PDB file of C-alpha atoms and ligand atoms in Angstrom:
ATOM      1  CA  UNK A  41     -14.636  21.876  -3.243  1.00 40.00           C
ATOM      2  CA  UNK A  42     -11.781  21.111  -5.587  1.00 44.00           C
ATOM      3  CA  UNK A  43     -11.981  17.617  -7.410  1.00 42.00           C
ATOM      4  CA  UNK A  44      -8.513  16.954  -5.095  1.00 44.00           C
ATOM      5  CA  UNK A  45     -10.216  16.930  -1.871  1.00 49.00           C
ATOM      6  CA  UNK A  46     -13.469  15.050  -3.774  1.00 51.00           C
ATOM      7  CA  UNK A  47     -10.823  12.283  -4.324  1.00 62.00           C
ATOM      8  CA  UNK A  48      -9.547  12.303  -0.895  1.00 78.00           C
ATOM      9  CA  UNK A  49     -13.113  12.160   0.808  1.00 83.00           C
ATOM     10  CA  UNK A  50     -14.151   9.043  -1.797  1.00 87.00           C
ATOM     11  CA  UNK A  51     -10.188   7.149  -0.446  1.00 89.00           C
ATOM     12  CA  UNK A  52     -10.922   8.034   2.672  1.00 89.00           C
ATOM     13  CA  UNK A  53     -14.468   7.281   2.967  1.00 93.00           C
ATOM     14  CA  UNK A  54     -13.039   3.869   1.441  1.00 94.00           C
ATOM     15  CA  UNK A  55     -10.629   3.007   3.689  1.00 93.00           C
ATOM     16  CA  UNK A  56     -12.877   3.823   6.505  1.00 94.00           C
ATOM     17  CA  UNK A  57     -15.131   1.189   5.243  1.00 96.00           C
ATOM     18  CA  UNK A  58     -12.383  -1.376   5.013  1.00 96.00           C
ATOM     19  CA  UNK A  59     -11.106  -0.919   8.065  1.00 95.00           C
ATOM     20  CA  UNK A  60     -14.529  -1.674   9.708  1.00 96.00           C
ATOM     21  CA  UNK A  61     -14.870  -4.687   7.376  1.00 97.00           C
ATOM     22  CA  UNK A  62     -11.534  -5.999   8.271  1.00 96.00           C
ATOM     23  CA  UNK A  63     -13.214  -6.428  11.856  1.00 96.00           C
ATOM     24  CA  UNK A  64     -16.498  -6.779  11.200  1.00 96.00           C
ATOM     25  CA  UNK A  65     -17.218  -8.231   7.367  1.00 96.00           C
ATOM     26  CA  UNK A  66     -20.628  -7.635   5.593  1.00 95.00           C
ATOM     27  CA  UNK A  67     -22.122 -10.712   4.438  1.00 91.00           C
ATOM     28  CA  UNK A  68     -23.704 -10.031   1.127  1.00 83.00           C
ATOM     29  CA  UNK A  69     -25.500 -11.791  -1.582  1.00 86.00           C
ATOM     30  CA  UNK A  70     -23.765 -10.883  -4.085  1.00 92.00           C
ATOM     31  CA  UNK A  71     -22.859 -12.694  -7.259  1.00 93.00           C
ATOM     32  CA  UNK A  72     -19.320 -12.029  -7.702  1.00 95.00           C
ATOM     33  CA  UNK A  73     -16.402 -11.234  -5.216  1.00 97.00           C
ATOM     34  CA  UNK A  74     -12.889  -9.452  -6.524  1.00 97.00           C
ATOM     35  CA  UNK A  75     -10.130  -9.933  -4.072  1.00 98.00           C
ATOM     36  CA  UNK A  76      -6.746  -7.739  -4.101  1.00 98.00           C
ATOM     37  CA  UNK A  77      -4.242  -9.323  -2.929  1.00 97.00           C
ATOM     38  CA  UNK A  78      -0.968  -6.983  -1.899  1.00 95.00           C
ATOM     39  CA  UNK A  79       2.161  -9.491  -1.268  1.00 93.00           C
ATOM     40  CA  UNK A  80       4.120  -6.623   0.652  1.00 88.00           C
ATOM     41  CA  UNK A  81       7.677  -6.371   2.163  1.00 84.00           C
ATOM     42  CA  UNK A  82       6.631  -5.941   5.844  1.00 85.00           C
ATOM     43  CA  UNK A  83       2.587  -7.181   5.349  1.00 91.00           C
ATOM     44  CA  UNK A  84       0.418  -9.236   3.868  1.00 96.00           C
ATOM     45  CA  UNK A  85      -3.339  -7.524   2.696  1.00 96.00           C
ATOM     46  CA  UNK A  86      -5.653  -9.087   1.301  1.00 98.00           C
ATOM     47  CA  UNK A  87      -8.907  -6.464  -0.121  1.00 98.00           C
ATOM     48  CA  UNK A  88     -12.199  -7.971  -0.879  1.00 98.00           C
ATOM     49  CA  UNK A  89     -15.128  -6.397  -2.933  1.00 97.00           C
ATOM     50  CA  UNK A  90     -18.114  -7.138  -3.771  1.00 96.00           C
ATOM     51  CA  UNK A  91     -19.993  -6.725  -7.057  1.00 96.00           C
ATOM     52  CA  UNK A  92     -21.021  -3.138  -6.727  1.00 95.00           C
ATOM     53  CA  UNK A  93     -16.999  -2.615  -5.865  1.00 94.00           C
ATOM     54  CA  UNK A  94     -17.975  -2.462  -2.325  1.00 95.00           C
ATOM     55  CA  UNK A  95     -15.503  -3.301   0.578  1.00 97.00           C
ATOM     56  CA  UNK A  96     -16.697  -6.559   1.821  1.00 97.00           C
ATOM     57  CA  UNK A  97     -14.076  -8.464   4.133  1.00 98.00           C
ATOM     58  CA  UNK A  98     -10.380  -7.972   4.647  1.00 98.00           C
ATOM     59  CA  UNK A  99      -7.447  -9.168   6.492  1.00 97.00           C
ATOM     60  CA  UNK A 100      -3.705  -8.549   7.001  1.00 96.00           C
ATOM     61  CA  UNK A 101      -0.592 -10.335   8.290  1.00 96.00           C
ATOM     62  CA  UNK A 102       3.010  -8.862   8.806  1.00 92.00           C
ATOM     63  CA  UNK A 103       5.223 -11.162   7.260  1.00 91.00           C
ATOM     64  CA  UNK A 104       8.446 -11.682   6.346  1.00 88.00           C
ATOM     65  CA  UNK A 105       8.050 -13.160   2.648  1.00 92.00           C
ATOM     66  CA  UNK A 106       9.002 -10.400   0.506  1.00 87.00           C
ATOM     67  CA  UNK A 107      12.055  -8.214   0.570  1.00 81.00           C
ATOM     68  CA  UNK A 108      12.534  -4.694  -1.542  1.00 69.00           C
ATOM     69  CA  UNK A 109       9.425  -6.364  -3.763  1.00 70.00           C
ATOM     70  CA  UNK A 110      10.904  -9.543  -4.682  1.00 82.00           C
ATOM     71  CA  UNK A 111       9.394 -12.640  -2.700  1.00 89.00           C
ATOM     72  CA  UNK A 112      12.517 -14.786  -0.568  1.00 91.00           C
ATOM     73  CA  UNK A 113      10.460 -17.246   0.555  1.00 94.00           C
ATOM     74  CA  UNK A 114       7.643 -18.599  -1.932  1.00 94.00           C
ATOM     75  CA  UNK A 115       6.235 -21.627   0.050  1.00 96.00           C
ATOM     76  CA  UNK A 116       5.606 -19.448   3.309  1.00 97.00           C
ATOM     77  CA  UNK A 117       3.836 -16.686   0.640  1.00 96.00           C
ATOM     78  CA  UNK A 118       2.001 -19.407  -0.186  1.00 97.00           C
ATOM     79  CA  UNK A 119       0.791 -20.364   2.794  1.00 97.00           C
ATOM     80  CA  UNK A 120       0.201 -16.961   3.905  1.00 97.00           C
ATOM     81  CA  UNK A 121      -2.172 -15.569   0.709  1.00 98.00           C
ATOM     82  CA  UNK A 122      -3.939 -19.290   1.369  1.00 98.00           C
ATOM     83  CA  UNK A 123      -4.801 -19.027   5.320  1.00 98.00           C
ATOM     84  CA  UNK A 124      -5.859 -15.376   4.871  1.00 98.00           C
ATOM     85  CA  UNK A 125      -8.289 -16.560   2.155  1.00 98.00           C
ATOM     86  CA  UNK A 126      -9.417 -19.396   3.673  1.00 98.00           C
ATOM     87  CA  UNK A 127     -10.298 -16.991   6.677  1.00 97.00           C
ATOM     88  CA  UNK A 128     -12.010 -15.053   4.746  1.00 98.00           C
ATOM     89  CA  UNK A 129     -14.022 -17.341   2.846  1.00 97.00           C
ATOM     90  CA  UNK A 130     -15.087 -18.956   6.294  1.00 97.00           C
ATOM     91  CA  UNK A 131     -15.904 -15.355   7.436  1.00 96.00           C
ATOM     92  CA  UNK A 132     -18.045 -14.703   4.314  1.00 96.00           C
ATOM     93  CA  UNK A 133     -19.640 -17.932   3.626  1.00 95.00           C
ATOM     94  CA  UNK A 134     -17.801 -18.260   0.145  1.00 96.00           C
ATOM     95  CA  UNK A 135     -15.996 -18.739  -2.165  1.00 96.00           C
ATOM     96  CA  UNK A 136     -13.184 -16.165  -3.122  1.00 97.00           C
ATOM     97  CA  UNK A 137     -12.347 -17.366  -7.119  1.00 97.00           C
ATOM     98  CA  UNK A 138     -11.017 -14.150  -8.688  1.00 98.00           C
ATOM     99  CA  UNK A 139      -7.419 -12.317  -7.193  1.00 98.00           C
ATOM    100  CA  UNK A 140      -5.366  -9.454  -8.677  1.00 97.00           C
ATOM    101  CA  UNK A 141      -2.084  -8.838  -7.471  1.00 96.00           C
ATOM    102  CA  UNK A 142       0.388  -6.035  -7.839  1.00 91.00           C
ATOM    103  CA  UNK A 143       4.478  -5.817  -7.972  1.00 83.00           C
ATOM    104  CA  UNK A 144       6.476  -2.810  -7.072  1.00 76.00           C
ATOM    105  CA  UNK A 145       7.124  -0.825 -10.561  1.00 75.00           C
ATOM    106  CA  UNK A 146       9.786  -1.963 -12.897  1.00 68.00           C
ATOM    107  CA  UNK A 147      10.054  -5.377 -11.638  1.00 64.00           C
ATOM    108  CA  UNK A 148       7.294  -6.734 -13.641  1.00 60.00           C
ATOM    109  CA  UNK A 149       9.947  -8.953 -15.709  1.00 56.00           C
ATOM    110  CA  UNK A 150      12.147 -10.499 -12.528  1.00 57.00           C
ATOM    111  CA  UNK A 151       8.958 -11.082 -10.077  1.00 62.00           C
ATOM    112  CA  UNK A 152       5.444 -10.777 -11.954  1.00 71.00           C
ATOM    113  CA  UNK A 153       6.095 -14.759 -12.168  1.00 84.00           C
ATOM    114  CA  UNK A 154       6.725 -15.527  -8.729  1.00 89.00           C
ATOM    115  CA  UNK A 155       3.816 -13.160  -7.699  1.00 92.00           C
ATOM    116  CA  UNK A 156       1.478 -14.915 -10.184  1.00 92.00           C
ATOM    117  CA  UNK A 157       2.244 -18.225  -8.850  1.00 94.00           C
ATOM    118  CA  UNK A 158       2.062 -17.513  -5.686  1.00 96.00           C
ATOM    119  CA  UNK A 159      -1.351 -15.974  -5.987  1.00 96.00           C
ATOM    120  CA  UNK A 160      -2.882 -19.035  -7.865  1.00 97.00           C
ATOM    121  CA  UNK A 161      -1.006 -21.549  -5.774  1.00 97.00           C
ATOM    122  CA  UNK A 162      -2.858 -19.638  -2.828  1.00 97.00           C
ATOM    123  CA  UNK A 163      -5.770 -20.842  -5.090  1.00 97.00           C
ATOM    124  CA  UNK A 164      -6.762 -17.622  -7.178  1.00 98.00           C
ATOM    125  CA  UNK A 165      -7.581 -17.525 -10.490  1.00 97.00           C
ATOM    126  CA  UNK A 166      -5.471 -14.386 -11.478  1.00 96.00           C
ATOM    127  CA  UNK A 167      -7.448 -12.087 -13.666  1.00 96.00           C
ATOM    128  CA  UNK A 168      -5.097  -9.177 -12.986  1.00 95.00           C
ATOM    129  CA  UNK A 169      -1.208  -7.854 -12.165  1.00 93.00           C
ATOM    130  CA  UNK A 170      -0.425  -4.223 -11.900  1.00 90.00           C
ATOM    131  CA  UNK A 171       1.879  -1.997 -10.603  1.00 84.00           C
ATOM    132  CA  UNK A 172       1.394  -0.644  -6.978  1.00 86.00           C
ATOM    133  CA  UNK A 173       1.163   3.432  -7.244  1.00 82.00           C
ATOM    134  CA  UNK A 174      -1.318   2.312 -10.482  1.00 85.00           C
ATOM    135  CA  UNK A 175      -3.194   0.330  -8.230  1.00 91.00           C
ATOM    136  CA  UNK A 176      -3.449   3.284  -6.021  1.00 91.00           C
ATOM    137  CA  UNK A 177      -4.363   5.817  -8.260  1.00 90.00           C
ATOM    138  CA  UNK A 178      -7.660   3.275  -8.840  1.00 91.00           C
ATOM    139  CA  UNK A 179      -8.704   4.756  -5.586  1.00 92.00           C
ATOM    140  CA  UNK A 180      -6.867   7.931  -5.686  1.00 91.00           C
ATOM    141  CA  UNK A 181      -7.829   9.189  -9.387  1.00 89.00           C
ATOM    142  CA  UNK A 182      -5.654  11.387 -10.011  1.00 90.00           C
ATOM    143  CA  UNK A 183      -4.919  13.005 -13.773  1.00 92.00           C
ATOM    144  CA  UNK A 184      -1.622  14.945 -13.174  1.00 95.00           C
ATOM    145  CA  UNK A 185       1.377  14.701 -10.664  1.00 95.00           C
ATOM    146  CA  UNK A 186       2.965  12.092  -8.850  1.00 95.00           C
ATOM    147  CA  UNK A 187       1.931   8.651  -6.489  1.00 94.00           C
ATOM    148  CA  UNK A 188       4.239   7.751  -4.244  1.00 95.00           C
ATOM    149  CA  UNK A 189       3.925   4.770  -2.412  1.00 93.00           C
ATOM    150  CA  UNK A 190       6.083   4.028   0.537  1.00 95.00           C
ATOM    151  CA  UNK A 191       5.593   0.347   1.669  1.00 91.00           C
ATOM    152  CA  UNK A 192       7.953  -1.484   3.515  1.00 90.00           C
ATOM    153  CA  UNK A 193      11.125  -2.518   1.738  1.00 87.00           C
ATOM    154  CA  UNK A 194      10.380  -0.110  -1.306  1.00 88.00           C
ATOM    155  CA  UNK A 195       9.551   3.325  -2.512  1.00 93.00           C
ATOM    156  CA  UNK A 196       7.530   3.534  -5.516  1.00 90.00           C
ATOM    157  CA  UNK A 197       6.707   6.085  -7.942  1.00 93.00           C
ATOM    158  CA  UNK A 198       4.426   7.121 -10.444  1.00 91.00           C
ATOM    159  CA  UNK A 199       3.610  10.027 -12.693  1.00 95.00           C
ATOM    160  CA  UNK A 200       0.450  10.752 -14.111  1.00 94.00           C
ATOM    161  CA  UNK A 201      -0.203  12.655 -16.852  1.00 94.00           C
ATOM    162  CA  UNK A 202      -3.637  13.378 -17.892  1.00 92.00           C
ATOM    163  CA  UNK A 203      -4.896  10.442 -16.047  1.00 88.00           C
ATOM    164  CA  UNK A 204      -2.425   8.077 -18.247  1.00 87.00           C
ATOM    165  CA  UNK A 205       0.830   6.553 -16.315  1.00 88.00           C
ATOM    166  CA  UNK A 206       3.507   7.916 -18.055  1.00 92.00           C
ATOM    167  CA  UNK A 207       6.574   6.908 -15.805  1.00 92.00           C
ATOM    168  CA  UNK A 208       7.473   4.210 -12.839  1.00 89.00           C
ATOM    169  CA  UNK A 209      10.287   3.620 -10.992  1.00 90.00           C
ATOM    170  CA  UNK A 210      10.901   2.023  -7.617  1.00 88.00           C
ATOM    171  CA  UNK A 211      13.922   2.337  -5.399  1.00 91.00           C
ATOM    172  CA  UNK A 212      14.428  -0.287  -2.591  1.00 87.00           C
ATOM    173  CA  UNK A 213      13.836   2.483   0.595  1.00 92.00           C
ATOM    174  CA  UNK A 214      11.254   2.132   2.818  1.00 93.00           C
ATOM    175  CA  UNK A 215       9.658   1.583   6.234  1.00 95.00           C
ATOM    176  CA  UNK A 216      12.376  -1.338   6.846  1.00 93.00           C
ATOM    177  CA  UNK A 217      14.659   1.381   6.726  1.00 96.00           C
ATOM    178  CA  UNK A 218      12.926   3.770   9.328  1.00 98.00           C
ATOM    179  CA  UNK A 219      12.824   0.822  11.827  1.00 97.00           C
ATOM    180  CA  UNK A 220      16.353   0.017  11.526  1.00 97.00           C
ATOM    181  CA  UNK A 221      17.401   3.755  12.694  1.00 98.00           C
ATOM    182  CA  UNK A 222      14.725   3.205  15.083  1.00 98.00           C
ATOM    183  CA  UNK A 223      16.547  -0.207  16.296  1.00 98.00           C
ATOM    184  CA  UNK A 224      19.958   1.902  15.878  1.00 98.00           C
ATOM    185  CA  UNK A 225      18.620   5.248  17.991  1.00 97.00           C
ATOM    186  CA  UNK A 226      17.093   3.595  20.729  1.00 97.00           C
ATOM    187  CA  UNK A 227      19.216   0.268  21.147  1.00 98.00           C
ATOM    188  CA  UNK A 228      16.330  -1.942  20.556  1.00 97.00           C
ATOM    189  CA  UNK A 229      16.250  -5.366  18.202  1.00 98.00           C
ATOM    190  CA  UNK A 230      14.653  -4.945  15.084  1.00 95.00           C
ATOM    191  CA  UNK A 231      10.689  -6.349  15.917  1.00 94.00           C
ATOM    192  CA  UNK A 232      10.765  -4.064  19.122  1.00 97.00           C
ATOM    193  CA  UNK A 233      11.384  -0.989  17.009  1.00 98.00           C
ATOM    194  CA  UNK A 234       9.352  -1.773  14.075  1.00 95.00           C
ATOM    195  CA  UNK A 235       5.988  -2.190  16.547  1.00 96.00           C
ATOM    196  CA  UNK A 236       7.537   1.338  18.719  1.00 98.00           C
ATOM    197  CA  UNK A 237       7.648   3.157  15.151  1.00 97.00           C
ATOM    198  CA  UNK A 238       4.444   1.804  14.438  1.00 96.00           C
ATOM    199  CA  UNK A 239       2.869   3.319  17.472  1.00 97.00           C
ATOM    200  CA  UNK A 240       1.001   6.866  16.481  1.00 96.00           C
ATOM    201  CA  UNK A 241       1.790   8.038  20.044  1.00 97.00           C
ATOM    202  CA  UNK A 242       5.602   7.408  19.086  1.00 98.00           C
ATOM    203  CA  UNK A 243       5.613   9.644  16.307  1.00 97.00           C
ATOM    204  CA  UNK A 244       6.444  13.069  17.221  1.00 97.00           C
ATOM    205  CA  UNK A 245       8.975  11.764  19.366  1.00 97.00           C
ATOM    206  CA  UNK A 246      10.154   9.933  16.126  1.00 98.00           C
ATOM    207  CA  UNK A 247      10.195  12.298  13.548  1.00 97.00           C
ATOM    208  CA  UNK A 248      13.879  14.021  13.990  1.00 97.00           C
ATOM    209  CA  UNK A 249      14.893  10.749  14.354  1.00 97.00           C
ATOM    210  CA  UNK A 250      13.601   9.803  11.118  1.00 98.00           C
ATOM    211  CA  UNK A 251      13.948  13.044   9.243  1.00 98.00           C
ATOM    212  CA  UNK A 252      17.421  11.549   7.521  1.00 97.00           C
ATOM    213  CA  UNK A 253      15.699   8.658   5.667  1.00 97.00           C
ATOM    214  CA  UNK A 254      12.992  10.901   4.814  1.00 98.00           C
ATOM    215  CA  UNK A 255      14.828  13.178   3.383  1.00 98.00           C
ATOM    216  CA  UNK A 256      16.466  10.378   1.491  1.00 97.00           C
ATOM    217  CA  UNK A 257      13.415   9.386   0.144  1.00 98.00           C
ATOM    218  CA  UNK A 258      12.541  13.306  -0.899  1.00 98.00           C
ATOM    219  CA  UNK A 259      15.900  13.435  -2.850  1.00 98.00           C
ATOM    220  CA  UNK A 260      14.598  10.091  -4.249  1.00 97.00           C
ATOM    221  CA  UNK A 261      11.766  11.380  -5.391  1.00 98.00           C
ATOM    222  CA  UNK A 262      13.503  14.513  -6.808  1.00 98.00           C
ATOM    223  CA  UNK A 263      15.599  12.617  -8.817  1.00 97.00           C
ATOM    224  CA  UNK A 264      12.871  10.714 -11.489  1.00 97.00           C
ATOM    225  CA  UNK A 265      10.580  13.850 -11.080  1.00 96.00           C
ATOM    226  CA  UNK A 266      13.282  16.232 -12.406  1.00 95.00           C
ATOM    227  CA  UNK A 267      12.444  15.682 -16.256  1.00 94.00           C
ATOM    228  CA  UNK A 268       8.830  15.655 -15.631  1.00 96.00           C
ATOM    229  CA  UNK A 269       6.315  18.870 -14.928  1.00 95.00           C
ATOM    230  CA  UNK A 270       5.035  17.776 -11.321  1.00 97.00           C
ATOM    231  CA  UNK A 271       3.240  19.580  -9.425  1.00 95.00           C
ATOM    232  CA  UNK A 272       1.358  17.377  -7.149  1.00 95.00           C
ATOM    233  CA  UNK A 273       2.579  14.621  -4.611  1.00 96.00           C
ATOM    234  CA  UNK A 274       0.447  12.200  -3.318  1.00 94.00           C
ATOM    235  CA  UNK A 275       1.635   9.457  -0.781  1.00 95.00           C
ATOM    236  CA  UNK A 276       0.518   5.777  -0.159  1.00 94.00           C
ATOM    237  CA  UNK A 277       1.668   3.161   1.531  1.00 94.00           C
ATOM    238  CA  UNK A 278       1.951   2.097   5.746  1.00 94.00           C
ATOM    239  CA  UNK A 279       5.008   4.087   5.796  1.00 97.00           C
ATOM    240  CA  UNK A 280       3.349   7.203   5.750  1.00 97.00           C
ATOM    241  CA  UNK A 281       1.161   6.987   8.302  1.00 96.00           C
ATOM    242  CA  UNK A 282       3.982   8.482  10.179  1.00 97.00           C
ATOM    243  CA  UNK A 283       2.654  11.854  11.117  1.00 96.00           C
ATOM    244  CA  UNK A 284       4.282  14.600   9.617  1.00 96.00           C
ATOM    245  CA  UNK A 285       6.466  12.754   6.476  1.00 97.00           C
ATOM    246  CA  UNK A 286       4.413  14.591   4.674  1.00 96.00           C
ATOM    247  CA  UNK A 287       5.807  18.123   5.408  1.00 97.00           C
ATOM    248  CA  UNK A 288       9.150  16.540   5.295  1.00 98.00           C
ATOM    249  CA  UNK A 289       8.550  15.691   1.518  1.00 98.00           C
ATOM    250  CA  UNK A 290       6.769  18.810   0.794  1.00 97.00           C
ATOM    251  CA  UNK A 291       9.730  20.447   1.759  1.00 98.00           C
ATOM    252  CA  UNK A 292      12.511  18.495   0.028  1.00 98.00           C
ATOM    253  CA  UNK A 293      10.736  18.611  -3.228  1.00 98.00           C
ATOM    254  CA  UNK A 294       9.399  21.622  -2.923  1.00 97.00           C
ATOM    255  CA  UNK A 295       6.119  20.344  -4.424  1.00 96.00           C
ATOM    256  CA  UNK A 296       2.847  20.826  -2.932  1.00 95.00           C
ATOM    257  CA  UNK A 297       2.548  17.211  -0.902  1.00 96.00           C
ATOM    258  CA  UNK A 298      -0.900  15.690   0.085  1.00 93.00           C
ATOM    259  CA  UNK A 299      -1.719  12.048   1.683  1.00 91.00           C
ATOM    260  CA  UNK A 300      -5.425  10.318   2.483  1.00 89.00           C
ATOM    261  CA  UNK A 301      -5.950  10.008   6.362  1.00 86.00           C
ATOM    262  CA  UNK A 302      -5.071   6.454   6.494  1.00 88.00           C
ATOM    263  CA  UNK A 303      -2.434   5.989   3.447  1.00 93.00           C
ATOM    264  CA  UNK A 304      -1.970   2.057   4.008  1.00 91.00           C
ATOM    265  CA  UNK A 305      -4.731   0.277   2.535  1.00 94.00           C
ATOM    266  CA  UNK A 306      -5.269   2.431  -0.798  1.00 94.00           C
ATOM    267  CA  UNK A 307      -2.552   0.265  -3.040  1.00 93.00           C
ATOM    268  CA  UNK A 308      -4.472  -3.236  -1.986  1.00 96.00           C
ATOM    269  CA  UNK A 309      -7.954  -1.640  -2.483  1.00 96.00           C
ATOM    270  CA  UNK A 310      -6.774  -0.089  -5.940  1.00 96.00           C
ATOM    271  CA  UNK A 311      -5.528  -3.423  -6.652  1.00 97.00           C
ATOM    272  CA  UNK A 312      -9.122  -5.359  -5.783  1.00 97.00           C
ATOM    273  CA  UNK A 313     -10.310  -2.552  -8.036  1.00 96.00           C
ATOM    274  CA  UNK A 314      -8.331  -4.101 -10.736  1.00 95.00           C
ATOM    275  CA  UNK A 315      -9.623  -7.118 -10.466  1.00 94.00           C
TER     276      UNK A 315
HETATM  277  P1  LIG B 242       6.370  -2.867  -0.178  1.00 58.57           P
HETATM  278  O1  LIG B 242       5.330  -2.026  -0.875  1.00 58.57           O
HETATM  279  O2  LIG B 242       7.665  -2.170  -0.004  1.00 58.57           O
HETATM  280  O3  LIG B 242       6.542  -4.235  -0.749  1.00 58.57           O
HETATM  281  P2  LIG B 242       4.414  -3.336   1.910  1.00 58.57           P
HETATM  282  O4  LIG B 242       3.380  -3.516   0.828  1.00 58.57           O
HETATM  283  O5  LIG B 242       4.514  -4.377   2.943  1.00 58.57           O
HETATM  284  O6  LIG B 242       5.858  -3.103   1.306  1.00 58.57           O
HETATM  285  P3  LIG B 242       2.876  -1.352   3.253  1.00 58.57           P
HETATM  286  O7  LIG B 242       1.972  -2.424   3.743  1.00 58.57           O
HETATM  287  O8  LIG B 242       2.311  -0.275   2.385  1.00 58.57           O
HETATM  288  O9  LIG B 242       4.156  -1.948   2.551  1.00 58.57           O
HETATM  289  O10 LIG B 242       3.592  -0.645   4.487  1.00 58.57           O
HETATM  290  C1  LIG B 242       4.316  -1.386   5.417  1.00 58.57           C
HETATM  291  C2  LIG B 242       5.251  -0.437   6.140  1.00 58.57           C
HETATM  292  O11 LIG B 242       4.473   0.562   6.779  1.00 58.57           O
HETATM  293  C3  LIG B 242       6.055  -1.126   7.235  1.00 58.57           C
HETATM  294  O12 LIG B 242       7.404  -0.700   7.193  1.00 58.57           O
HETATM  295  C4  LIG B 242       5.395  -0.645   8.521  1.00 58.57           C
HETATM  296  O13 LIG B 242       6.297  -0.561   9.600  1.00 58.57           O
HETATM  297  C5  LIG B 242       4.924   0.735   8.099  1.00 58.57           C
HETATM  298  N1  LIG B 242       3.805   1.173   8.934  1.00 58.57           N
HETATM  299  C6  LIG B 242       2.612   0.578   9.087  1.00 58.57           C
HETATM  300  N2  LIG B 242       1.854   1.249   9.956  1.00 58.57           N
HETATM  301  C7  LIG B 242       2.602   2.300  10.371  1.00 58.57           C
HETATM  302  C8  LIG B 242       2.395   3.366  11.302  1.00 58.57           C
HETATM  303  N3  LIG B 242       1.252   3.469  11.983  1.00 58.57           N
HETATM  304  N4  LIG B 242       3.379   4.256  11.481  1.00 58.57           N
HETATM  305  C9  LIG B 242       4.554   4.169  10.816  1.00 58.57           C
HETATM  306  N5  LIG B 242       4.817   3.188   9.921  1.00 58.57           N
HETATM  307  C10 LIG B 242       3.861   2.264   9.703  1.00 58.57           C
END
């Protein structure tokens, strides 16, 4: 088995688990708890591991706090990052000290603040900030080629050369962007077409619809790939858990293109990883 699919079985084995412990947490005894927390255009996550770097406990919210990675409105992040916790905590019969939080690449001087003091406000002590496709290679591991993280508001990308990050970039298209041609297509409002695009069932139906923007984001990706030797993809992020982006982006680039079964929770795992 090639170390590539070895990766993929390890994230997905990982996800698996913290998608069971987002319904069902483990109470453990142990000493120290690292919590992820991923402030997201279109959702909230917050990870939580244990001391063996176990998934624990998690929880989620779509929210409407962040836009293309900066947050809009602090006091309502805030108040988000600090219900989930408290949740949690109740759930797990403790207390959650230590966050990490991530920002979408290249905006670590306009937002990295506002992140930071929204996490401790939220009543973290911050012992970590990265950027989201690093986070995601925590969990992914990969030593050459290209993460590509499709959240929300944002695209982000980021090549890896012998295991070392040796470019980001991030360019404000994402799953927002899918739902408005959604809303557009079909004549629905916004919130109806974001849940319909959501909906596996949905997605076949979807994906001529959608094959524009994702093209869009292939010629994206193209374009801060072209002075680089990739010859891996690897996607992250909710947006592509639309079934079949992934041949889409395979064939725009050109570049052999590979995603974990459930691509939405690596970036807030890799972040708790961090931690
Ligand atoms: P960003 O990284 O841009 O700040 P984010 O962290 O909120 O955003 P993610 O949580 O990775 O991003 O992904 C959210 C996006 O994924 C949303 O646009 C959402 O509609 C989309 N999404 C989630 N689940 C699905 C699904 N099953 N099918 C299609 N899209 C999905």
């Amino acid at each position: 088995m090639s170390k590539r699919e070895l990766n993929y079985e390890y994230c997905d084995q990982l996800v698996r688990d913290f998608e069971d412990v987002i319904k069902q947490p483990i109470l453990s005894k142990s000493s120290v708890y690292y919590t992820g927390v991923d402030l997201g255009t279109a959702c909230v996550v917050l990870a939580v591991l244990d001391e063996n770097y176990r998934p624990v406990a998690g929880a989620y919210r779509y929210a409407d706090v962040v836009r293309d990675g900066m947050v809009v409105d602090y006091i309502g992040a805030i108040k988000i990052v600090r219900e989930l916790k408290e949740e949690l905590e109740e759930k797990l019969n403790t207390e959650l000290v230590y966050g990490a939080a991530s920002i979408p690449p290249g905006t670590d001087g306009i937002d990295s603040g506002a992140v930071k003091n929204v996490v401790e406000a939220a009543g973290f002590e911050l012992t970590n900030m990265l950027d989201e496709p690093t986070a995601a290679n925590n969990v992914l591991k990969i030593e050459n080629g290209a993460v590509v993280d499709i959240g929300g508001g944002t695209t982000g990308i980021s090549i890896l050369k012998d295991g070392k990050v040796i470019y980001v970039a991030d360019e404000a298209t994402g799953g927002t962007h899918f739902s408005l041609v959604v809303a557009g297509a079909y004549h629905m409002p916004f919130k109806d077409a974001e849940l319909y695009k959501r909906d596996p069932k949905h997605h076949k139906e979807l994906l001529p619809v959608l094959k524009p923007v994702v093209e869009k984001i292939a010629s994206i990706i193209n374009r801060h790939i072209q002075n680089h030797d990739v010859k891996e993809i690897y996607l992250v992020g909710g947006t592509c858990c639309l079934g079949g982006i992934e041949d889409i982006i395979e064939k725009g680039t050109g570049i052999a293109t590979h995603k974990p079964k459930n691509p939405m929770f690596v970036t807030p795992l890799g972040i708790a990883f961090s931690c």
